[in-house]
XYZ file of C-alpha atoms in Angstrom:
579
model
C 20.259 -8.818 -8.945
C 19.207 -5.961 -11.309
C 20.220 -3.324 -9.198
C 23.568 -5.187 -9.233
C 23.761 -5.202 -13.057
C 22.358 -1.772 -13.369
C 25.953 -0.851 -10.972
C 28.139 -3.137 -13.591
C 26.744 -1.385 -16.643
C 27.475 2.685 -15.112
C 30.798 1.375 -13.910
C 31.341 0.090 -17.673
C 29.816 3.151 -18.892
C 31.685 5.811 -16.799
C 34.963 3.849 -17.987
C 34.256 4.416 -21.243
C 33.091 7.539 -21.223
C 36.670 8.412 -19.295
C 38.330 6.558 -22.253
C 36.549 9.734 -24.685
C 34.253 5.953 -26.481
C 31.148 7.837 -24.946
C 30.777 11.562 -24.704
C 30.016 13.245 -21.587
C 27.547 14.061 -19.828
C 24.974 11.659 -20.579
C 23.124 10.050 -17.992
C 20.505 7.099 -19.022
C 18.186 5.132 -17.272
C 19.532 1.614 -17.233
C 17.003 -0.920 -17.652
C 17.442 -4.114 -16.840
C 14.802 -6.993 -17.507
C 14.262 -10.642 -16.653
C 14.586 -12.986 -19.943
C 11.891 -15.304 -20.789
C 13.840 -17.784 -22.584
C 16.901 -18.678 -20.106
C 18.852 -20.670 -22.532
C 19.536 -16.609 -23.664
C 20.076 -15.185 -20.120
C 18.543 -14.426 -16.859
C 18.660 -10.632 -17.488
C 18.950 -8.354 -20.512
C 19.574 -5.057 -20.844
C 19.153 -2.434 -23.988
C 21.601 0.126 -23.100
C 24.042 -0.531 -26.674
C 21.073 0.365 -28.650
C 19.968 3.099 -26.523
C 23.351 4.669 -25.995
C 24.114 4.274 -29.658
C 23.350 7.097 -31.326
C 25.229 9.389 -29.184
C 28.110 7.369 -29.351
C 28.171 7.230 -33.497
C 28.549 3.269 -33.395
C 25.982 0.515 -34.251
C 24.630 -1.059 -31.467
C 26.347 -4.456 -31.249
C 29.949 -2.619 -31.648
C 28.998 -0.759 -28.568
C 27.811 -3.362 -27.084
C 31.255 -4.860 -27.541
C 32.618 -2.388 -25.631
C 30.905 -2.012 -22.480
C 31.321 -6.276 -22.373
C 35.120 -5.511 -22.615
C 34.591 -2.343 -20.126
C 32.512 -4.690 -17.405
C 33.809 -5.279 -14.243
C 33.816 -8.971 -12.796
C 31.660 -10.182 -10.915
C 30.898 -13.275 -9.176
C 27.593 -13.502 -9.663
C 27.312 -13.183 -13.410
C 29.280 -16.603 -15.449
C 29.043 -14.907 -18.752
C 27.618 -11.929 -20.777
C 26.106 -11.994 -24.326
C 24.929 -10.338 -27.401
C 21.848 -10.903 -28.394
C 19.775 -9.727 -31.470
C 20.728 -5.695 -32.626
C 22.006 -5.342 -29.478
C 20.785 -6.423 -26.733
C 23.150 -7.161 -23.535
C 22.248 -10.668 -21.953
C 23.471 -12.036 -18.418
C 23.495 -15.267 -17.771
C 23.533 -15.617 -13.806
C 25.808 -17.946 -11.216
C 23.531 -20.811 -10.083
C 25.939 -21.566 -7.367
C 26.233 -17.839 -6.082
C 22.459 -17.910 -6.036
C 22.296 -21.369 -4.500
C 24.500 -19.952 -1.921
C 22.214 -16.274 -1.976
C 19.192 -18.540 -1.185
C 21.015 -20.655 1.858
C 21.768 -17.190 3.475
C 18.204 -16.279 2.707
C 16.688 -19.285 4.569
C 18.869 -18.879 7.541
C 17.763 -15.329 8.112
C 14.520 -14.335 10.118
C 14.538 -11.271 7.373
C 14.468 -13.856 4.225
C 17.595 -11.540 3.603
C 16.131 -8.563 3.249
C 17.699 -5.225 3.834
C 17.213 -1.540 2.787
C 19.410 -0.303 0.388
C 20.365 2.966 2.544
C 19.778 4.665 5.256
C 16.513 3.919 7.646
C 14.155 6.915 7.898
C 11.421 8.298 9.803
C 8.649 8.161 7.720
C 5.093 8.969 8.525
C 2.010 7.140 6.669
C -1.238 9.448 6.434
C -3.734 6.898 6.016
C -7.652 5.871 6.194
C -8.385 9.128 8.093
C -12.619 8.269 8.017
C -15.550 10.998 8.776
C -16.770 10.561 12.094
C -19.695 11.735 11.743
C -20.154 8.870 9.453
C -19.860 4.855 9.532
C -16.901 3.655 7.507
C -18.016 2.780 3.790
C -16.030 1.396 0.873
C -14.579 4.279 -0.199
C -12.103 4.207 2.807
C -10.780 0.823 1.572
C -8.261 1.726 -0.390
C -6.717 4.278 1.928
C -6.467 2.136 4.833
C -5.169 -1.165 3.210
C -2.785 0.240 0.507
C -1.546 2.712 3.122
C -1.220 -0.242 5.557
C 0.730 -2.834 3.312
C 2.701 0.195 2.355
C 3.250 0.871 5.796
C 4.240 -3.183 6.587
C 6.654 -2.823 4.218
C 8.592 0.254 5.198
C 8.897 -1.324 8.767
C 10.249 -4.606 7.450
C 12.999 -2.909 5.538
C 13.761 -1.393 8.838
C 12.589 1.881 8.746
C 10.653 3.847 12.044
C 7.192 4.169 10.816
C 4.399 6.744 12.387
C 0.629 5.823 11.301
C -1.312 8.962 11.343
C -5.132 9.014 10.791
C -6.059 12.067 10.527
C -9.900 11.580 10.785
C -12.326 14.367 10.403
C -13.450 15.198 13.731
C -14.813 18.590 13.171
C -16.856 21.040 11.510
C -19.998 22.793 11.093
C -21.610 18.991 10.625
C -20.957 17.952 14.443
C -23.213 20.924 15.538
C -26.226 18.828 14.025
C -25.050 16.142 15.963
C -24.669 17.429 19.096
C -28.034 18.987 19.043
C -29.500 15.299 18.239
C -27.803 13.829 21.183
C -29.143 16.779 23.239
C -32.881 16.300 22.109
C -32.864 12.804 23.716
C -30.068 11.573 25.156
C -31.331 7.974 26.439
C -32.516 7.610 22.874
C -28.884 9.064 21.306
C -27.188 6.428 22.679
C -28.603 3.422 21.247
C -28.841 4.825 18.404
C -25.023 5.581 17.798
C -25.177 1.618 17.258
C -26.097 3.004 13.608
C -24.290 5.939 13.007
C -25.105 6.258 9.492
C -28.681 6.031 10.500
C -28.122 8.686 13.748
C -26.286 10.856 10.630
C -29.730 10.462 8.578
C -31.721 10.818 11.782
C -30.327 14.351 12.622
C -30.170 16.041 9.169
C -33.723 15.102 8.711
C -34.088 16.739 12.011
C -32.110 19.834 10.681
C -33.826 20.193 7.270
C -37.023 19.939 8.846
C -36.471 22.252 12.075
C -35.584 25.642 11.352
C -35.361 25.704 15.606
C -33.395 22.314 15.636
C -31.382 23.771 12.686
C -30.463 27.511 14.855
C -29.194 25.321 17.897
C -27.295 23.157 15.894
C -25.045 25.998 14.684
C -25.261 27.602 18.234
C -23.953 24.496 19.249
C -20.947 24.865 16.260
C -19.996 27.996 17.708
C -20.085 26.848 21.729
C -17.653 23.537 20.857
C -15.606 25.966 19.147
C -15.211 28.017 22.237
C -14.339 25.196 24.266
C -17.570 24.665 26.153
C -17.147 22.047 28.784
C -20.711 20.387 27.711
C -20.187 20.286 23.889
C -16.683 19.353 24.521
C -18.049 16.238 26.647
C -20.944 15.606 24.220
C -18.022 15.491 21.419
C -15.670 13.378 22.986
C -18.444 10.671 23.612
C -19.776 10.984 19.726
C -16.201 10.234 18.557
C -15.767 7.336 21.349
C -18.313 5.685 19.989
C -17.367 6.666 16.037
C -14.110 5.473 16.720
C -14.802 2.305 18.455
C -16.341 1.263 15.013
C -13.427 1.916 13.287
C -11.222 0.148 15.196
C -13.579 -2.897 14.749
C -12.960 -2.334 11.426
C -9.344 -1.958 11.098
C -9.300 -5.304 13.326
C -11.448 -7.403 11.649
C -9.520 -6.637 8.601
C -6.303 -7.111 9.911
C -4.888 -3.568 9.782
C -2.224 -2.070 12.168
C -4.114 1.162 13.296
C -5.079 1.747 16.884
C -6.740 4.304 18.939
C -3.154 5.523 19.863
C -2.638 6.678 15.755
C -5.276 9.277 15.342
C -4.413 12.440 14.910
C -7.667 14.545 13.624
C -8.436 17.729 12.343
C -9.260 18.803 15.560
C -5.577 18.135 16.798
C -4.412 20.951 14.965
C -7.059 23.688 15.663
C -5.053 25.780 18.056
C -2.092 25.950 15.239
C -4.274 27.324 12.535
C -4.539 31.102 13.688
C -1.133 30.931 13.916
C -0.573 28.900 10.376
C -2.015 32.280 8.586
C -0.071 34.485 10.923
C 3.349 33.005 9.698
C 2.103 33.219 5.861
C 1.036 36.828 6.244
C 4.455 37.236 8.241
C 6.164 35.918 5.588
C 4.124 38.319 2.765
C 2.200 35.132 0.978
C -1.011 36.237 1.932
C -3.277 37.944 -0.418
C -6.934 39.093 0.215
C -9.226 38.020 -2.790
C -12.796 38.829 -1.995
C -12.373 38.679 1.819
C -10.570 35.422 1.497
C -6.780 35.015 2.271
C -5.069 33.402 -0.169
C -1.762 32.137 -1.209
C -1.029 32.422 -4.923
C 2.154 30.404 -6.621
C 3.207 30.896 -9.818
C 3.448 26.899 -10.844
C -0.675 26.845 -10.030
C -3.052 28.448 -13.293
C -6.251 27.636 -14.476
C -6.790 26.826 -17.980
C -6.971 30.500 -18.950
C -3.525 30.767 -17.379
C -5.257 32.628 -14.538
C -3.480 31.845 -11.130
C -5.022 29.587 -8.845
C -5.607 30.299 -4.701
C -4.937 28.337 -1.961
C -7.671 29.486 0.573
C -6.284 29.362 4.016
C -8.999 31.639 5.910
C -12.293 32.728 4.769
C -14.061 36.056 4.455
C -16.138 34.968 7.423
C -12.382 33.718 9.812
C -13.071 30.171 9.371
C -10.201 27.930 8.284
C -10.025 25.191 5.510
C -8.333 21.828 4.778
C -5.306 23.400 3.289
C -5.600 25.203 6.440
C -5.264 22.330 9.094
C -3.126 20.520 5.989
C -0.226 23.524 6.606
C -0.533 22.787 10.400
C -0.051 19.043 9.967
C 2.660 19.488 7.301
C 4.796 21.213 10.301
C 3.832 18.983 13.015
C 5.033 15.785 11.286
C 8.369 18.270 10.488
C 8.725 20.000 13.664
C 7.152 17.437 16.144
C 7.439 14.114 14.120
C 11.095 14.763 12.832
C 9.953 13.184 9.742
C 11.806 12.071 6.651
C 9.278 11.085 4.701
C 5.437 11.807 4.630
C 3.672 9.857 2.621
C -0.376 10.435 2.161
C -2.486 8.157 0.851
C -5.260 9.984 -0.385
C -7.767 9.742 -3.521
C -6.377 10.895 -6.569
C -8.726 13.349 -7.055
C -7.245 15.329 -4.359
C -3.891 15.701 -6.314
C -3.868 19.296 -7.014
C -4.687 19.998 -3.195
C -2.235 18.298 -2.072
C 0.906 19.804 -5.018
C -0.333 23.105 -3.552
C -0.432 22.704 0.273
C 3.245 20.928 -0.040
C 4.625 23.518 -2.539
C 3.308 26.423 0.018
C 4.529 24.208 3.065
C 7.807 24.536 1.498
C 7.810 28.125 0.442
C 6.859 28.819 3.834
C 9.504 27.354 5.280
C 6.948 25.012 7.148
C 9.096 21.773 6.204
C 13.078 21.474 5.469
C 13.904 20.888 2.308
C 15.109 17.224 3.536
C 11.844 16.162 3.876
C 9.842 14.123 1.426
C 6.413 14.582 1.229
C 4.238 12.656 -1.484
C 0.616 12.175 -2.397
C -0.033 8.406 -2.931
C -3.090 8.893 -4.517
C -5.453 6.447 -5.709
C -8.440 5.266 -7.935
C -11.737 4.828 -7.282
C -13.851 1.498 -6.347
C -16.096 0.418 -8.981
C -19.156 -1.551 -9.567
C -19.817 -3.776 -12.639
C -21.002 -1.012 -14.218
C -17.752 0.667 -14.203
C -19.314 3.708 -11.628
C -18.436 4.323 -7.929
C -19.805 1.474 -6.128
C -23.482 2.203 -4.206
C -25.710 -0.354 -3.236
C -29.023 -1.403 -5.238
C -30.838 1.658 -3.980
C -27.780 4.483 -5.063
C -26.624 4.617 -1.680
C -23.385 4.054 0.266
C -22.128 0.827 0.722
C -20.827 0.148 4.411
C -17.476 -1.574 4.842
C -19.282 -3.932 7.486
C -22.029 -5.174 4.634
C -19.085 -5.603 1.891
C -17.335 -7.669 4.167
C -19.956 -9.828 5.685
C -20.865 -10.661 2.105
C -17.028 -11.393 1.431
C -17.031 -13.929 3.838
C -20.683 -15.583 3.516
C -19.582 -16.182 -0.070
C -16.444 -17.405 1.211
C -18.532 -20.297 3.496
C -20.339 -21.539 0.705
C -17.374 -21.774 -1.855
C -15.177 -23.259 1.278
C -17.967 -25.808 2.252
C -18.990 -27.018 -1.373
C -15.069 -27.790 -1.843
C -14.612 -29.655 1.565
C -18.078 -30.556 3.243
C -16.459 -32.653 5.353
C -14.602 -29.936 7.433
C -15.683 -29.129 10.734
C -18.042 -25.905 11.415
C -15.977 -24.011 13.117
C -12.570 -24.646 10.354
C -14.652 -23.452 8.024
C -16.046 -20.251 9.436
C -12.420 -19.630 10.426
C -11.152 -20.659 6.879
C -13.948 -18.552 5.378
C -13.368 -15.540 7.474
C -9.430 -15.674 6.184
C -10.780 -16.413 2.702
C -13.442 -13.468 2.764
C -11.241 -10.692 3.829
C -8.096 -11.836 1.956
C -9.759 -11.621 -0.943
C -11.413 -8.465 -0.511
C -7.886 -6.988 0.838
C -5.892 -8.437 -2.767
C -8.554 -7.286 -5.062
C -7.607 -4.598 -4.602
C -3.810 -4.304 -3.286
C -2.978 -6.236 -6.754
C -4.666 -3.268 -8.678
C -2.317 -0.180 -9.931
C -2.656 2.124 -6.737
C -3.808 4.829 -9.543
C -5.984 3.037 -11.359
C -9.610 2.561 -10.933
C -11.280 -0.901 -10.408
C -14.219 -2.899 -10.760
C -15.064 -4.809 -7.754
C -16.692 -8.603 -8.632
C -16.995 -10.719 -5.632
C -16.690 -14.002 -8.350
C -13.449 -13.013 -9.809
C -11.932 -12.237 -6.297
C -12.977 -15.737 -4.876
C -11.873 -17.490 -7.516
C -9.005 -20.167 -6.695
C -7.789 -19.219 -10.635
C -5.616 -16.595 -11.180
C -3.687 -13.488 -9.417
C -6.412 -13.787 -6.489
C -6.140 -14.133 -2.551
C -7.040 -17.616 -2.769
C -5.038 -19.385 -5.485
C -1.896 -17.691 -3.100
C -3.302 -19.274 0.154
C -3.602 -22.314 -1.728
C -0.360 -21.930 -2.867
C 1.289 -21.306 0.300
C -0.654 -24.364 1.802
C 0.922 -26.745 -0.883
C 4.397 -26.191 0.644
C 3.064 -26.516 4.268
C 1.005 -29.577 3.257
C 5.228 -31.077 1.800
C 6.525 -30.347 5.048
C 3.071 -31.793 7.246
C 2.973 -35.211 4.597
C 7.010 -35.100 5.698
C 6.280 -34.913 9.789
C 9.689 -32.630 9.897
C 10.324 -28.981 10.090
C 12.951 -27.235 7.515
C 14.938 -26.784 10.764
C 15.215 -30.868 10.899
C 16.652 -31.204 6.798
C 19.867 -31.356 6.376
C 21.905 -30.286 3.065
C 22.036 -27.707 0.965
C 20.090 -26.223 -2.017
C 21.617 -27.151 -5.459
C 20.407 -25.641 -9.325
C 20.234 -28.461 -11.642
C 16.427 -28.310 -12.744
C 15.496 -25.466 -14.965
C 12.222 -25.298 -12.964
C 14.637 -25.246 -9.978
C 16.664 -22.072 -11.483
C 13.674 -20.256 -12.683
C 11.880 -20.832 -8.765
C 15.275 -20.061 -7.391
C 15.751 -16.589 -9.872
C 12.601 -15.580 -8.595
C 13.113 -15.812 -4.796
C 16.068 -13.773 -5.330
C 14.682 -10.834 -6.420
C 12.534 -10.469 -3.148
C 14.860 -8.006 -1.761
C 14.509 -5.936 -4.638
C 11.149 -6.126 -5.182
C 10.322 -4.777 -1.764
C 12.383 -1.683 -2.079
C 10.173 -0.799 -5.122
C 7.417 -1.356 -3.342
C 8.744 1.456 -0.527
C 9.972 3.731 -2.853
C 6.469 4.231 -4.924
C 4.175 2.812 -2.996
C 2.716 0.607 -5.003
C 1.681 -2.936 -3.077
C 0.502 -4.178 -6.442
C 4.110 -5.078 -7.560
C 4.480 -7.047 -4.543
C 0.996 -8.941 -5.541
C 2.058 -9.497 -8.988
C 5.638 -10.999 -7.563
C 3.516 -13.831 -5.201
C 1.572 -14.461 -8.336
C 4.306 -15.316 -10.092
C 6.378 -17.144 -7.371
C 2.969 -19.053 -6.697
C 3.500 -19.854 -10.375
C 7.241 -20.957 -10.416
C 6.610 -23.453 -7.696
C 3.547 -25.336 -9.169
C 5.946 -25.666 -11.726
C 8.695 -26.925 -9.866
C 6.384 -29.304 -7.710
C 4.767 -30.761 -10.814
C 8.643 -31.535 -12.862
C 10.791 -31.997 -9.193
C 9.991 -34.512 -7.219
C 10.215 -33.737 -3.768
C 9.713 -36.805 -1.436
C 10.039 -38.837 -3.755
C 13.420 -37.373 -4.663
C 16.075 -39.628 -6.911
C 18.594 -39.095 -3.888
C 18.337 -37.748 -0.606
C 20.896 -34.986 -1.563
C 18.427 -33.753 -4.603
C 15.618 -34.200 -1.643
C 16.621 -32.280 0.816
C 18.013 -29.295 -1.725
C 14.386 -29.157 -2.804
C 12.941 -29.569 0.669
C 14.908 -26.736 1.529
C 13.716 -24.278 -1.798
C 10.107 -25.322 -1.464
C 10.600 -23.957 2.342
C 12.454 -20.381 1.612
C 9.349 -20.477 -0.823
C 6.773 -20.769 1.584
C 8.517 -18.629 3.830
C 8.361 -15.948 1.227
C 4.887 -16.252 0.296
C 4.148 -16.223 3.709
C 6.136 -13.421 4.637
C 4.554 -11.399 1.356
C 1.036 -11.922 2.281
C 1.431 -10.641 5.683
C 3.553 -7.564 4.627
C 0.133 -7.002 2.088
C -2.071 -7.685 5.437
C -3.258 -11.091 4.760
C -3.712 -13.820 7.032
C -2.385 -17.590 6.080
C -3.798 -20.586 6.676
C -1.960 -24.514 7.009
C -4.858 -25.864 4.874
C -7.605 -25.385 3.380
């Protein structure tokens, strides 16, 4: 509905700029926000005051104007001035009635992209595997995978890359451990972060173990058939425990969606070749280098982007060039979107900027840095375990969902054992998954396992308690919506306000595609979770004065569990029936 009243207020300001009331050339942002008291609108806008100035009126005679200049339109009954100038809209309850009928008859809860579907690909999680998955790949995976949801919902063709590190001097060290004893190796790959800790003990300690570890760096480089078969099996196993990962928390990423580093190693000679063909190389201490203007240091010196070393070895920006034209050339990408710590922000401005000016990419294609914020403790720094070191996904999780048990059982001892492990286990993750998702993408966040579990506020399980209030309606009922006849009718204001709300789902998920920023969508099931605890406390449902007022609120409490449903599991989360 905003986007519709943003379109009213241009056409009403491009009339009257024709008409000489504005002058030309000006081109605002429109903003357009939901009232809180409805007895003065649904929406308001501040465009008279904004515009006013330029325009040499006061703000409520423009604001005259563009309400004479508006076109008609269905949907709004009546416009409004408000205070020094505000615009107010009151919206058409039957329209929306009739909005929300269309809505419930639609397996897509009437959701459609506004434009053209696009190829986009989503750069996401991309884990060391020489390491076992820790926190700090959280936020990449499950931001980058509700982001991911959502963009395929609205219709668009959606590649997940993971673009896991794969190589490097590191795997040497490993390879030489699985050498030393290979009986022994495999076991112990069970704990890769303790095989990691085992073989760089080994390599600080050996100077011998240490020499064939980087003999070994320079043989898998070379394609030796042995090192080659020694590497395949390391990141077998490495990725076997990601993909346990991604499962157990509910993320679409398979074997079939990583791309590593390794992927692009035979591009990269040829990567600096087409920058020095195209004169952007320049040698700074053996180093080659591309240097943009836009890029300075604080002393206004110009910054490189290092794409081979003195010694001939290659970078990230390196294999980040290669990747850039794969997804363009290969791909046929519209879109890239990476989601990628913030702190890697200047990287990334520099690798697409140089993708560009070396004609790497088309200018058609999109490529953005959806960076984040970091995951903190109580004490406000990265999060580490009691002894400073890294906490493992698998630990953070298991402890999501053994807290989850107790709080589940205390509430309903009564339950069977296993309801409650599998309540629990939807409880645990879920509310791991929305701590975070409902956090500003950029912002960083402290993680507290009370506040996340609690069944108060914007958490993962006051919305799966919400969502199991409307399927508990329809179980008390015995019927499906599919059985109730009628049709939905605004008399309530709780009915309105619920009914406003649903409305704007469409919307809502096209911001969440165009910035990537799942936190929107958490904050819009908050409040929709909200609207209906409203509406089920003041509008009788079953007990309904008349059947007709019954089955029109039968029928809103189901498009509203339908979209709470639908808006969990575009965020990743499981729902349950009860709980």
């Amino acid at each position: 509905m905003k986007d519709s009243i943003r379109h009213l207020i241009q056409q009403a300001l491009d009339r009257l700029t024709a008409e000489g009331v504005l002058p030309a050339g000006l081109t605002p942002a429109i903003q357009v926000e939901n009232t809180k008291d409805k007895s003065h609108g649904d929406f308001a806008s501040n465009i008279a005051m904004m515009l006013a100035k330029p325009a040499g009126m006061k703000p409520r005679d423009l604001a005259e104007k563009l309400i004479a200049a508006l076109p008609a339109d269905e949907q709004i009954t009546k416009v409004e001035i408000a205070g020094p100038g505000f615009l107010n809209f009151f919206q058409n309850s039957d329209v929306l009635a009739h909005y929300l009928e269309a809505a419930l008859a639609d397996a897509q809860l009437g959701v459609r992209k506004n434009g053209p579907a696009q190829r986009v690909v989503v750069d996401l999680s991309a884990p060391n595997l020489a390491k076992e998955m820790h926190v700090g790949h959280l936020r990449s995976t499950i931001i980058g995978d509700g982001v991911a949801r959502v963009l395929e919902f609205l219709g668009d063709t959606v590649i997940r890359q993971n673009h896991v590190g794969d190589w490097g001097t590191q795997f040497g060290m490993l390879l030489a451990y699985m050498q030393e004893n290979p009986a022994a190796a495999e076991s112990e790959l069970a704990d890769l972060e303790g095989f990691y800790r085992a073989a760089k003990k080994r390599f600080d300690e050996s100077p011998e173990f240490a020499d064939r570890a980087r003999e070994l760096v320079v043989q898998l480089q070379a394609g030796d058939a042995e090192c080659l078969r020694l590497w395949h099996r390391f990141n077998d196993i490495s990725l076997s425990h990601c993909q346990a990962l991604y499962d157990r928390l509910g993320v679409k990423l398979s074997m079939a969606d990583v791309k590593g580093e390794s992927a692009y190693n035979d591009d990269l000679p040829q990567v600096v070749a087409d920058l020095a063909a195209k004169g952007l190389l320049t040698e700074d201490n053996g180093a080659q280098c591309v240097f943009m203007d836009e890029f300075k240091n604080a002393e206004g010196n110009p910054l490189p982007l290092i794409v081979q070393k003195a010694g001939g070895g290659y970078l990230y920006a390196t294999t980040d060039l290669a990747a850039t034209r794969y997804r363009a050339g290969v791909l046929k990408a519209d879109r890239v979107l990476y989601f990628v710590d913030q702190r890697q922000a200047l990287h990334f401005q520099m690798v697409f900027a140089c993708a560009r000016l070396a004609g790497f990419v088309p200018a058609s294609m999109d490529m953005e840095h959806m960076g984040f914020g970091t995951m903190n403790g109580p004490d406000g720094r990265p999060f580490k375990t009691r002894d400073g070191g890294t906490v493992k996904l698998v630990q953070l999780l298991d402890e999501a969902e053994q807290r989850a048990y107790s709080l589940v059982k205390d509430k309903n001892p009564d339950l069977a054992e296993d309801e409650l492990r599998q309540i629990a286990r939807v409880v645990g993750i879920a509310s791991v998954k929305y701590a975070d998702l409902s956090k500003h993408r950029t912002s960083d966040y402290s993680f507290n396992f009370d506040l996340m579990l609690s069944f108060e506020g914007n958490t993962a399980p006051y919305l799966l308690y919400a969502y199991t209030r409307v399927a508990g309606v329809f179980r008390k009922l015995g019927k499906g919506v599919d059985e109730i006849g009628g049709q939905i009718t605004l008399v309530a204001e709780q009915e309105q306000a619920l009914a406003a709300k649903l409305a704007q789902f469409n919307e809502l998920l096209g911001n969440v595609a165009n910035k990537g920023t799942p936190h929107i969508l958490c904050a819009y099931l908050y409040d929709l979770a909200g609207l209906f605890s409203s509406f089920y406390e003041n509008c009788p449902i079953l007990s309904a004065e008349d059947e007709a007022t019954r089955d029109s609120r039968l029928r809103l409490a189901a498009l509203t569990g339908r979209t709470l449903k639908q808006g969990l599991e575009l965020l990743g989360l499981e729902t349950l029936e009860r709980m």
